[in-house]
GROMACS .gro file of C-alpha atoms in nm:
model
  361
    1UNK     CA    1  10.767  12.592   3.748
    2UNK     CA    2  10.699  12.195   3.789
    3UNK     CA    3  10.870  11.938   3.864
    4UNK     CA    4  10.955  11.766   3.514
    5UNK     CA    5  11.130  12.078   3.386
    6UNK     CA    6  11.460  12.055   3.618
    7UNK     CA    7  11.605  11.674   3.577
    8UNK     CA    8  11.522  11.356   3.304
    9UNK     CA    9  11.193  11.311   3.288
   10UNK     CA   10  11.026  11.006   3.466
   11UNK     CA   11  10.917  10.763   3.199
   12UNK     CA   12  11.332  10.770   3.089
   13UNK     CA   13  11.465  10.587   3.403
   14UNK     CA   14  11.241  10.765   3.685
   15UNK     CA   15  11.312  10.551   3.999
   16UNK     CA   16  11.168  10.839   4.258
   17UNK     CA   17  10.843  10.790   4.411
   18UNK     CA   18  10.550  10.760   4.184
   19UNK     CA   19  10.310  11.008   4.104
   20UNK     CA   20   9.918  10.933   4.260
   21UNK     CA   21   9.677  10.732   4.018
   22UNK     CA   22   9.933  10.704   3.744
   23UNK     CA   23  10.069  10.267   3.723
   24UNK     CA   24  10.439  10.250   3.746
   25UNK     CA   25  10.587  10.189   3.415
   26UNK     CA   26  10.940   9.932   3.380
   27UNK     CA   27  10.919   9.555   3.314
   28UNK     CA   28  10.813   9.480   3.665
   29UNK     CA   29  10.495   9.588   3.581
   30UNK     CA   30  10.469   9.442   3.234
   31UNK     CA   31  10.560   9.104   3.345
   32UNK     CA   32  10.264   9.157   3.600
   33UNK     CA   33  10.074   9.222   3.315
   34UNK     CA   34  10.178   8.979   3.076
   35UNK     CA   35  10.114   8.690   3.360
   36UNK     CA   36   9.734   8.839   3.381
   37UNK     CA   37   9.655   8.838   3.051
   38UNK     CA   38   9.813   8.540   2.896
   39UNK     CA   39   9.608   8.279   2.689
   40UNK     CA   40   9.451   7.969   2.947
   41UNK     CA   41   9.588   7.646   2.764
   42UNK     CA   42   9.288   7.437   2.538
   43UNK     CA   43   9.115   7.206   2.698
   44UNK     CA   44   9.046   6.906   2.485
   45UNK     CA   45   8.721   6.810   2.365
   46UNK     CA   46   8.575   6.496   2.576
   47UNK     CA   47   8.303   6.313   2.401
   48UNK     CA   48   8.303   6.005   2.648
   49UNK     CA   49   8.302   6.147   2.961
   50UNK     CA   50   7.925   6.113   3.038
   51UNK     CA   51   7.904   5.775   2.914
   52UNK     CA   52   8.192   5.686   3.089
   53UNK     CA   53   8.107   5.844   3.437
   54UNK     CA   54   7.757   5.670   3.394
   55UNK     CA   55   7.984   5.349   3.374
   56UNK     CA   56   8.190   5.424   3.733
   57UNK     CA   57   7.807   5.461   3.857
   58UNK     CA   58   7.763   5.117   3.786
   59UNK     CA   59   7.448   5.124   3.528
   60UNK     CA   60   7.672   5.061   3.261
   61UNK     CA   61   7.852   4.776   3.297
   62UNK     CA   62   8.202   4.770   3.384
   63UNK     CA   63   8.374   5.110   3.364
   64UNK     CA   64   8.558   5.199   3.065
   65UNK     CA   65   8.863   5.436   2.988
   66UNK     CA   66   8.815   5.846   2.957
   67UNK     CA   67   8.925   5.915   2.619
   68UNK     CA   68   9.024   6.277   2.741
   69UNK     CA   69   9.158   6.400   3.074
   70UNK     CA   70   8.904   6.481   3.349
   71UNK     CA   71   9.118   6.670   3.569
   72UNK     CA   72   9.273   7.009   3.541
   73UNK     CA   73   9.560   6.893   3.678
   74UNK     CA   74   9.584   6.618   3.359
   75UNK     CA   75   9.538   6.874   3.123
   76UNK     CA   76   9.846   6.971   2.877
   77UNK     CA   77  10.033   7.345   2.960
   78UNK     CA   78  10.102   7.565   2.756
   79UNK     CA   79  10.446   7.725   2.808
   80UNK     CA   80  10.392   8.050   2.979
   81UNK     CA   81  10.484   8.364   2.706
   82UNK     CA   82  10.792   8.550   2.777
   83UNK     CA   83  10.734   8.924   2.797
   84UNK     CA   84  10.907   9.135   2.522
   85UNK     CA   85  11.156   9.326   2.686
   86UNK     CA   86  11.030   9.748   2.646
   87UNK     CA   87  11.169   9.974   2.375
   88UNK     CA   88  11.352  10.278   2.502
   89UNK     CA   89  11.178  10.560   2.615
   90UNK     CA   90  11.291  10.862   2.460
   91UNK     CA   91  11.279  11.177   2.686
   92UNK     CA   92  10.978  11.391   2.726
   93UNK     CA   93  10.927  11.714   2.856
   94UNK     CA   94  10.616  11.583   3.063
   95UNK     CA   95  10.382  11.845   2.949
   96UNK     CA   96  10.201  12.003   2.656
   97UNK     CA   97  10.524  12.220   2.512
   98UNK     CA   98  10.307  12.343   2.210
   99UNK     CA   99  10.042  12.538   2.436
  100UNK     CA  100  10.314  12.556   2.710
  101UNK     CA  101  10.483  12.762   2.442
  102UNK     CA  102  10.202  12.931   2.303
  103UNK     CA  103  10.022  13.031   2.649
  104UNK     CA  104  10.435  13.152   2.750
  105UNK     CA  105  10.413  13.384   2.450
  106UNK     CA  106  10.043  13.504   2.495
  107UNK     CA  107  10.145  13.627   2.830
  108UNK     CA  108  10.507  13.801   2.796
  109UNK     CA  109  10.291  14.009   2.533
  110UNK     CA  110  10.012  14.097   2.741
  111UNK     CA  111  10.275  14.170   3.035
  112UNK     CA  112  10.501  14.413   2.795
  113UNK     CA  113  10.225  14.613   2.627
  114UNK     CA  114  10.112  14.674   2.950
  115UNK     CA  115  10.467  14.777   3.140
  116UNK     CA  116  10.570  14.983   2.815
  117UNK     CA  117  10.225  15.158   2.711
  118UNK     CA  118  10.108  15.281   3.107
  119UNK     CA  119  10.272  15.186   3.418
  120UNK     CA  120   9.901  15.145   3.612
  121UNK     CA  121   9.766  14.889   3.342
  122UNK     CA  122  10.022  14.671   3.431
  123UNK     CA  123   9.917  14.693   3.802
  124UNK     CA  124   9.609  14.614   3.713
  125UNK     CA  125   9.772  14.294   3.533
  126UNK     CA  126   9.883  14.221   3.873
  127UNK     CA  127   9.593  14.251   4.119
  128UNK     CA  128   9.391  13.961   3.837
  129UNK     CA  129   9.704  13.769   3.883
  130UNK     CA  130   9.668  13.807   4.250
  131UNK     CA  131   9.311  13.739   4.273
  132UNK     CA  132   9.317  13.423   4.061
  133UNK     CA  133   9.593  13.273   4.237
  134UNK     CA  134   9.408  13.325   4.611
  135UNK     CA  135   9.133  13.187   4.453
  136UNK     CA  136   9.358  12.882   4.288
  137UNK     CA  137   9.531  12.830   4.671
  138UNK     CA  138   9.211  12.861   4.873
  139UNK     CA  139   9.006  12.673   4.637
  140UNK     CA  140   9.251  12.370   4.735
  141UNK     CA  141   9.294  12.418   5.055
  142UNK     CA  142   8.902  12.395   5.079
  143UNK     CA  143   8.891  12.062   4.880
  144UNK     CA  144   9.186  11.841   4.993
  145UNK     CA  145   9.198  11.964   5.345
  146UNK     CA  146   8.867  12.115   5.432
  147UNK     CA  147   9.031  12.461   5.526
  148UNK     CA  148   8.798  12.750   5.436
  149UNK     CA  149   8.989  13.027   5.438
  150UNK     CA  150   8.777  13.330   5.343
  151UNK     CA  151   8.808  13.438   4.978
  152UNK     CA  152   8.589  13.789   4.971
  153UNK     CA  153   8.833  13.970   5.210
  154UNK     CA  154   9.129  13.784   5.083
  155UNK     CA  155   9.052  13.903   4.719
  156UNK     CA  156   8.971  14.248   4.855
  157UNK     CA  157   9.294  14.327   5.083
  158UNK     CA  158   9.517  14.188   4.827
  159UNK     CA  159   9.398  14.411   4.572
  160UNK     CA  160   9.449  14.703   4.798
  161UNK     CA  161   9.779  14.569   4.913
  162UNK     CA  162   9.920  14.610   4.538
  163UNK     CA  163   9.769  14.948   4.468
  164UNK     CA  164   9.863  15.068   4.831
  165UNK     CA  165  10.243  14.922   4.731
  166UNK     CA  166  10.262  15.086   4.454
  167UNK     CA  167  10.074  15.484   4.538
  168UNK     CA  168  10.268  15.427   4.900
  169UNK     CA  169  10.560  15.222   4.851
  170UNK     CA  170  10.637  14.935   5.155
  171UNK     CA  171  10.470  15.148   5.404
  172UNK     CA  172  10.126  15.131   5.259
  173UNK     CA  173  10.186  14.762   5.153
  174UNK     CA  174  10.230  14.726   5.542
  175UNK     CA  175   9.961  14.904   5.619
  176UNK     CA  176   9.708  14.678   5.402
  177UNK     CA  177   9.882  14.371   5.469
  178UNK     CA  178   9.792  14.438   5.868
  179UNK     CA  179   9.462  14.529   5.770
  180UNK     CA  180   9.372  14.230   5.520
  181UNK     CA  181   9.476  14.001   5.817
  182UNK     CA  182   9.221  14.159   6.060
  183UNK     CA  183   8.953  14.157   5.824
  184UNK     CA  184   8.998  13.741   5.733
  185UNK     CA  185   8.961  13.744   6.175
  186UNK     CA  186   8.640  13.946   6.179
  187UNK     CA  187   8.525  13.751   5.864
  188UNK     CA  188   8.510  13.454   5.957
  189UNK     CA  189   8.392  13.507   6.303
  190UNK     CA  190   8.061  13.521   6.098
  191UNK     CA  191   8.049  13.102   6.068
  192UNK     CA  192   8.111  12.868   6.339
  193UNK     CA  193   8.366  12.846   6.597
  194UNK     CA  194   8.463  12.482   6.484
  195UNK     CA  195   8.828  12.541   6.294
  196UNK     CA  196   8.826  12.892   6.312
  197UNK     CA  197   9.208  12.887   6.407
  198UNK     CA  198   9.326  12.656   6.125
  199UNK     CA  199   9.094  12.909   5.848
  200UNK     CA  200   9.281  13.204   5.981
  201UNK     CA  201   9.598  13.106   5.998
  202UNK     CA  202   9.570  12.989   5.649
  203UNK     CA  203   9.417  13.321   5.541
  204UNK     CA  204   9.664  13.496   5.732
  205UNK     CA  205   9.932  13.319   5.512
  206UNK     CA  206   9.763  13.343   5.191
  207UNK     CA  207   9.754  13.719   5.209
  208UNK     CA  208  10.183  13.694   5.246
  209UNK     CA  209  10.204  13.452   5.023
  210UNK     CA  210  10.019  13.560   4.748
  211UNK     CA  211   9.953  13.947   4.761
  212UNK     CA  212  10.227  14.047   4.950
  213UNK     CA  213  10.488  13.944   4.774
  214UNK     CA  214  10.359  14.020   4.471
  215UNK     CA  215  10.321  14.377   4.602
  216UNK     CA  216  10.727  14.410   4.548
  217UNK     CA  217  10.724  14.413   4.212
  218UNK     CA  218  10.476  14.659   4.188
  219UNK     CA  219  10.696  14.857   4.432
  220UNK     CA  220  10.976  14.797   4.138
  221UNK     CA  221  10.726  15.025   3.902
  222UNK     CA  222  10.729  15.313   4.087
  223UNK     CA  223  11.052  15.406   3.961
  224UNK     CA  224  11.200  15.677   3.668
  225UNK     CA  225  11.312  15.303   3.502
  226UNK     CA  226  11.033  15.102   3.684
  227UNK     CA  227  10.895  14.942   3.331
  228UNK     CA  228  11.292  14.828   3.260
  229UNK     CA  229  11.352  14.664   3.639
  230UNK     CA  230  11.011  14.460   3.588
  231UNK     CA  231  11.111  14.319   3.239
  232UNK     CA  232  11.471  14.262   3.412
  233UNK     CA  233  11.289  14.088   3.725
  234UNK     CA  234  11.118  13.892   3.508
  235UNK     CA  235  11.348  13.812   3.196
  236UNK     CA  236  11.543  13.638   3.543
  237UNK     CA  237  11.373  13.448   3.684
  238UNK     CA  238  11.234  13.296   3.354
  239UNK     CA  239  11.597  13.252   3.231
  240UNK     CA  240  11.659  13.060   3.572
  241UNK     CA  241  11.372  12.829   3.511
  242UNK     CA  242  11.505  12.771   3.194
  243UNK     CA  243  11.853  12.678   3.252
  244UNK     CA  244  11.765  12.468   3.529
  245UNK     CA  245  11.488  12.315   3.296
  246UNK     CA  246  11.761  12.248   2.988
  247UNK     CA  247  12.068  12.162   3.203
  248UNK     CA  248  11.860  11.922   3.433
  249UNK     CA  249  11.669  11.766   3.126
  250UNK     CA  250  11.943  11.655   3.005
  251UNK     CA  251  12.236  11.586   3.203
  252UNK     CA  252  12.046  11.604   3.585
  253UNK     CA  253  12.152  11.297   3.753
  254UNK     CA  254  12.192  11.420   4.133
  255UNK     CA  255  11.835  11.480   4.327
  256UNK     CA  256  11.817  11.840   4.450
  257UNK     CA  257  11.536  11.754   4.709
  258UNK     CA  258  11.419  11.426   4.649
  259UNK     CA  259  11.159  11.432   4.931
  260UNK     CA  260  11.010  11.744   4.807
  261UNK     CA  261  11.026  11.743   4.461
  262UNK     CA  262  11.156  11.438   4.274
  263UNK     CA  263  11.226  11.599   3.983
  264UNK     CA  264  11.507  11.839   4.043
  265UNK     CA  265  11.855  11.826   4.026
  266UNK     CA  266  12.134  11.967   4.088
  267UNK     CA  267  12.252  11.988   3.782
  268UNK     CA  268  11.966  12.166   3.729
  269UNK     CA  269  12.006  12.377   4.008
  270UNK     CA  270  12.385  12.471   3.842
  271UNK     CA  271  12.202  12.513   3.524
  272UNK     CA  272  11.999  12.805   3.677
  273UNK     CA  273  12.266  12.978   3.868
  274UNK     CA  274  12.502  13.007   3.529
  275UNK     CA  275  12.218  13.120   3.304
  276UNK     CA  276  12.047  13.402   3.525
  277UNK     CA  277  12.418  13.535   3.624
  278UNK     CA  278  12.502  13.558   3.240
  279UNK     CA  279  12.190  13.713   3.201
  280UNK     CA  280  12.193  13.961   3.518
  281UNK     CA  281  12.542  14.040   3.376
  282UNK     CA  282  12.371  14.154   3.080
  283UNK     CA  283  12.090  14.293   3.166
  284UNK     CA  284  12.241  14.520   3.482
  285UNK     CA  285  12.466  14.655   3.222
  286UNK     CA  286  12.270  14.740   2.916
  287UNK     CA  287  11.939  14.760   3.058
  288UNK     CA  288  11.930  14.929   3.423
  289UNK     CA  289  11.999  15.308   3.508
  290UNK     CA  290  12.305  15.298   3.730
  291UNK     CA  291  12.387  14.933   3.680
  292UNK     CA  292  12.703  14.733   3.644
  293UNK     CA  293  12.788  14.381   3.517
  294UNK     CA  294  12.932  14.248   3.866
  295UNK     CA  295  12.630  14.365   4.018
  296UNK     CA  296  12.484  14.162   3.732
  297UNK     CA  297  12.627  13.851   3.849
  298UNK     CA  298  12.487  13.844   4.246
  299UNK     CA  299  12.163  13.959   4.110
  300UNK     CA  300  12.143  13.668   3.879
  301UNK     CA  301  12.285  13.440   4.154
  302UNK     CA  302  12.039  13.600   4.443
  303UNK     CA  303  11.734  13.513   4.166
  304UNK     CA  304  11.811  13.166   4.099
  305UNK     CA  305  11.798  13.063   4.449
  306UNK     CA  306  11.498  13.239   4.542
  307UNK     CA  307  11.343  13.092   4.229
  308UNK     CA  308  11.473  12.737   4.316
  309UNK     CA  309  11.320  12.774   4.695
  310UNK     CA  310  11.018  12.918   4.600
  311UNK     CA  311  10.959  12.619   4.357
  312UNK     CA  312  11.044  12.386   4.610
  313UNK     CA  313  10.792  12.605   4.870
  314UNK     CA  314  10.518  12.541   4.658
  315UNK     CA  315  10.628  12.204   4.558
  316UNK     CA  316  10.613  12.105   4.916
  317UNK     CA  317  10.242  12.275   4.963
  318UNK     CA  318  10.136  12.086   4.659
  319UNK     CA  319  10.281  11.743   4.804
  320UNK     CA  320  10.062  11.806   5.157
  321UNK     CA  321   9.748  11.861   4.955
  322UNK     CA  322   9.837  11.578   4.703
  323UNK     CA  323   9.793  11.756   4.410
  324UNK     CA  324  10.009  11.804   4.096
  325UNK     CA  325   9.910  12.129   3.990
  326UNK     CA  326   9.716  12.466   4.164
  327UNK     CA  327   9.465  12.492   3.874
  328UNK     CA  328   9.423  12.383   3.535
  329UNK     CA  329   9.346  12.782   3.394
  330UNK     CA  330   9.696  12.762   3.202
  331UNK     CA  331   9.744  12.500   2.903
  332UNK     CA  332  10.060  12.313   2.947
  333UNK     CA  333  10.161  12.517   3.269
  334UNK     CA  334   9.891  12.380   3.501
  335UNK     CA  335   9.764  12.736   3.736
  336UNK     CA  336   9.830  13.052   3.768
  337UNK     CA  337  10.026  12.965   4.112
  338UNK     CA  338  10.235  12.728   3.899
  339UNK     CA  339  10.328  12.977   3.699
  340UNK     CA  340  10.423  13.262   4.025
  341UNK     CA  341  10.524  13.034   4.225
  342UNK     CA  342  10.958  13.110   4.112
  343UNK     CA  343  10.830  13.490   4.117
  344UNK     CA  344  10.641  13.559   4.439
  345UNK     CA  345  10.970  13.491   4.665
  346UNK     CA  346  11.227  13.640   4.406
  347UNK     CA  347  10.992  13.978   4.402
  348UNK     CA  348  11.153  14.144   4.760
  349UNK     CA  349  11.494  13.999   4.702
  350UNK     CA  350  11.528  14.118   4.394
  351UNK     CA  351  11.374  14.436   4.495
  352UNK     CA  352  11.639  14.505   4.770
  353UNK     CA  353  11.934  14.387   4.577
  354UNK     CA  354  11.842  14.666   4.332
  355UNK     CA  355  11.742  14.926   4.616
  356UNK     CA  356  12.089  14.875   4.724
  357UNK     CA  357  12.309  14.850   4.383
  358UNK     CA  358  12.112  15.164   4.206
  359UNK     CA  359  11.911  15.306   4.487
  360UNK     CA  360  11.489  15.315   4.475
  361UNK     CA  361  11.530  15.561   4.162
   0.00000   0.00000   0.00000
C-alpha cells in the first residue's frame, strides 16, 4: 500500500514535505514563474542615436538632442502582470486507478483458482511472489546504497523456506530460515572482504523479511480449511487498506506519521480498524471452521495494525533509499513489495490469532 491511498492527496492542499524531482505546486511557485517568464517592456526604435553620438564626439558640430532614450534606466515599464490566482484542485487518487483496478482483479483471480483448485499451486504462487520481491528489495539496495546482498542463495533458501513451512509447519520454516542465513555468509565470502558485514546483514534481513514471513501463510494452508483462512487473511488485510484508503481520502486531516509517511492519517488509520473488524466479524462467523463473530472483531483489529506498521516499515525503508516505489512490475501499484508490504507482517499475527481462537485445524 502507498502513501496517497490513506489521507487527501497532495496536489489538494499537501503542505508535507515534497516528493524528490517533482516542483512544488501552490501560488508560491507560480508567482516564481510568472516573474520569469513575463514579457521585457519595448524598447523604442532610435533612429538618431548614431548621428547624435557622432555629434558628443565632436565631428559634428554641436551635439544635438536623442530623439529616443539611451539608457535602460530611461526606458518606459511595463506594469509587471499579476498572476491568476490557481483553480481548485480536485482530489486525485495519485495513481493509475484503471490498471490499479485491473492488475487488483487479475491477481485475486489468479490467487483463488489457485487456493480453491490445489492447495500446492498456490504455494507455488507464493515462492514467485517471494522471489520477485528479494529480487525487487536487493535490486535497490544494490543501486541507491551500494549493498550487494547475494540474490542466488537468497532466491534459493526462500523458496525452500515456503515449501519447508508448509510440508513441516514452523519447525521446518526454522530450519531453512537458519540455513538460508548461513548460506548468504559462505556466499559471499566468495568476493572481497570490503563490506562484507553490511551485505550480510542485509541478506540476513531480507530472508525474514521477505520469505519468512511469507512462509506463515503458507503455514495457514496446511489446514482441513487452509484454502478458507488464506482468502480470510487476505480479504483483511485488503479491506484494511481500503478503509484506511476511503476514510483518509476523504476526511484524513490528522498525520499518522508524518516523518515516515506523509500521507497517512489517522483518520485513515480509524478507517482501517472499523472496516477489517466488520469484516473479521463476518468472515470468522460465516467463513472459518470453529469461528465466532467476537473473535471476528480482535482479528480484524490485530490485522489493521499489523497492516498499518508494516506499511509504515516499508515506507520508512523506501524513504532511506529515496525511492517511491520497490519496482515498477505492477501497473498502478508500483512492485511486487508494494503490494506485500501490509501482508508480510500481518501473515504470523494473523496466523497465531487463529492458532489460538480455532486451533491449527
Amino acid at each position: 500500500m502507498n502513501d496517497s491511498s490513506w489521507g487527501p492527496p497532495r496536489g489538494a492542499g499537501y503542505r508535507g514535505a515534497p516528493e524528490m524531482g517533482v516542483a512544488p505546486a501552490g501560488p508560491a511557485y507560480d508567482v516564481h514563474e510568472a516573474q520569469q517568464t513575463r514579457p521585457m517592456p519595448n524598447v523604442p526604435d532610435v533612429p538618431d542615436a548614431g548621428r547624435d553620438a557622432e555629434s558628443r564626439d565632436g565631428r559634428d558640430g554641436d551635439a544635438t538632442h536623442v530623439s529616443g532614450p539611451l539608457f535602460r534606466d530611461e526606458m518606459p515599464q511595463e506594469p509587471m502582470s499579476t498572476p491568476l490566482p490557481s483553480p481548485p484542485q480536485k482530489k486525485r487518487a495519485g495513481r493509475d486507478l484503471r490498471a490499479a483496478i485491473g492488475v487488483g482483479v487479475g491477481l485475486g483471480a489468479v490467487i483463488v483458482a489457485s487456493l480453491f483448485i490445489v492447495k500446492a499451486v498456490f504455494v507455488g504462487v507464493i515462492v514467485v511472489a517471494v522471489v520477485v520481491g528479494l529480487w525487487e528489495l536487493t535490486s535497490r539496495l544494490r543501486e541507491q546504497k551500494g549493498i550487494n546482498a547475494p540474490l542466488v542463495p537468497l532466491a534459493v533458501g526462500g523458496a525452500a523456506m515456503v515449501v519447508a513451512g508448509y510440508a513441516r509447519g514452523a519447525e521446518g520454516a526454522w530450519v531453512a530460515m537458519a540455513l538460508t542465513a548461513l548460506a548468504v555468509l559462505v556466499w559471499r565470502m566468495t568476493e572481497p572482504p570490503d563490506g562484507y558485514l553490511k551485505d550480510v546483514t542485509a541478506g540476513v534481513f531480507a530472508a525474514f523479511y521477505v520469505p519468512f514471513l511469507a512462509t506463515f501463510v503458507a503455514m495457514l494452508l496446511t489446514a482441513d480449511d487452509g484454502h478458507w483462512r488464506v482468502l480470510v487473511f487476505l480479504v483483511l488485510t485488503v479491506v484494511s487498506d481500503t478503509g484506511a484508503y476511503a476514510v483518509g481520502w476523504r476526511f484524513g486531516t490528522h498525520k499518522l506519521a508524518p516523518r515516515i509517511s506523509p500521507g497517512k492519517t489517522r483518520e485513515g488509520l480509524l478507517g482501517a480498524v472499523a472496516f477489517a473488524m466488520v469484516a473479521g466479524a463476518l468472515c470468522m462467523e460465516f467463513l472459518i471452521d470453529g469461528g465466532s463473530w467476537w473473535q471476528g472483531l480482535l482479528l480484524g483489529l490485530a490485522v489493521a495494525v499489523s497492516a498499518t506498521l508494516g506499511d509504515l516499515g516499508e515506507s520508512m525503508i523506501k524513504r532511506d533509499l529515496g525511492i517511491k516505489d520497490m519496482g515498477t512490475l505492477l501497473p498502478g501499484h508500483g512492485g511486487i513489495m508494494d503490494r506485500l508490504d501490509s501482508l508480510l507482517p500481518t501473515a504470523p499475527v494473523f496466523w497465531l490469532l487463529l492458532v489460538l481462537f480455532v486451533g491449527s485445524g
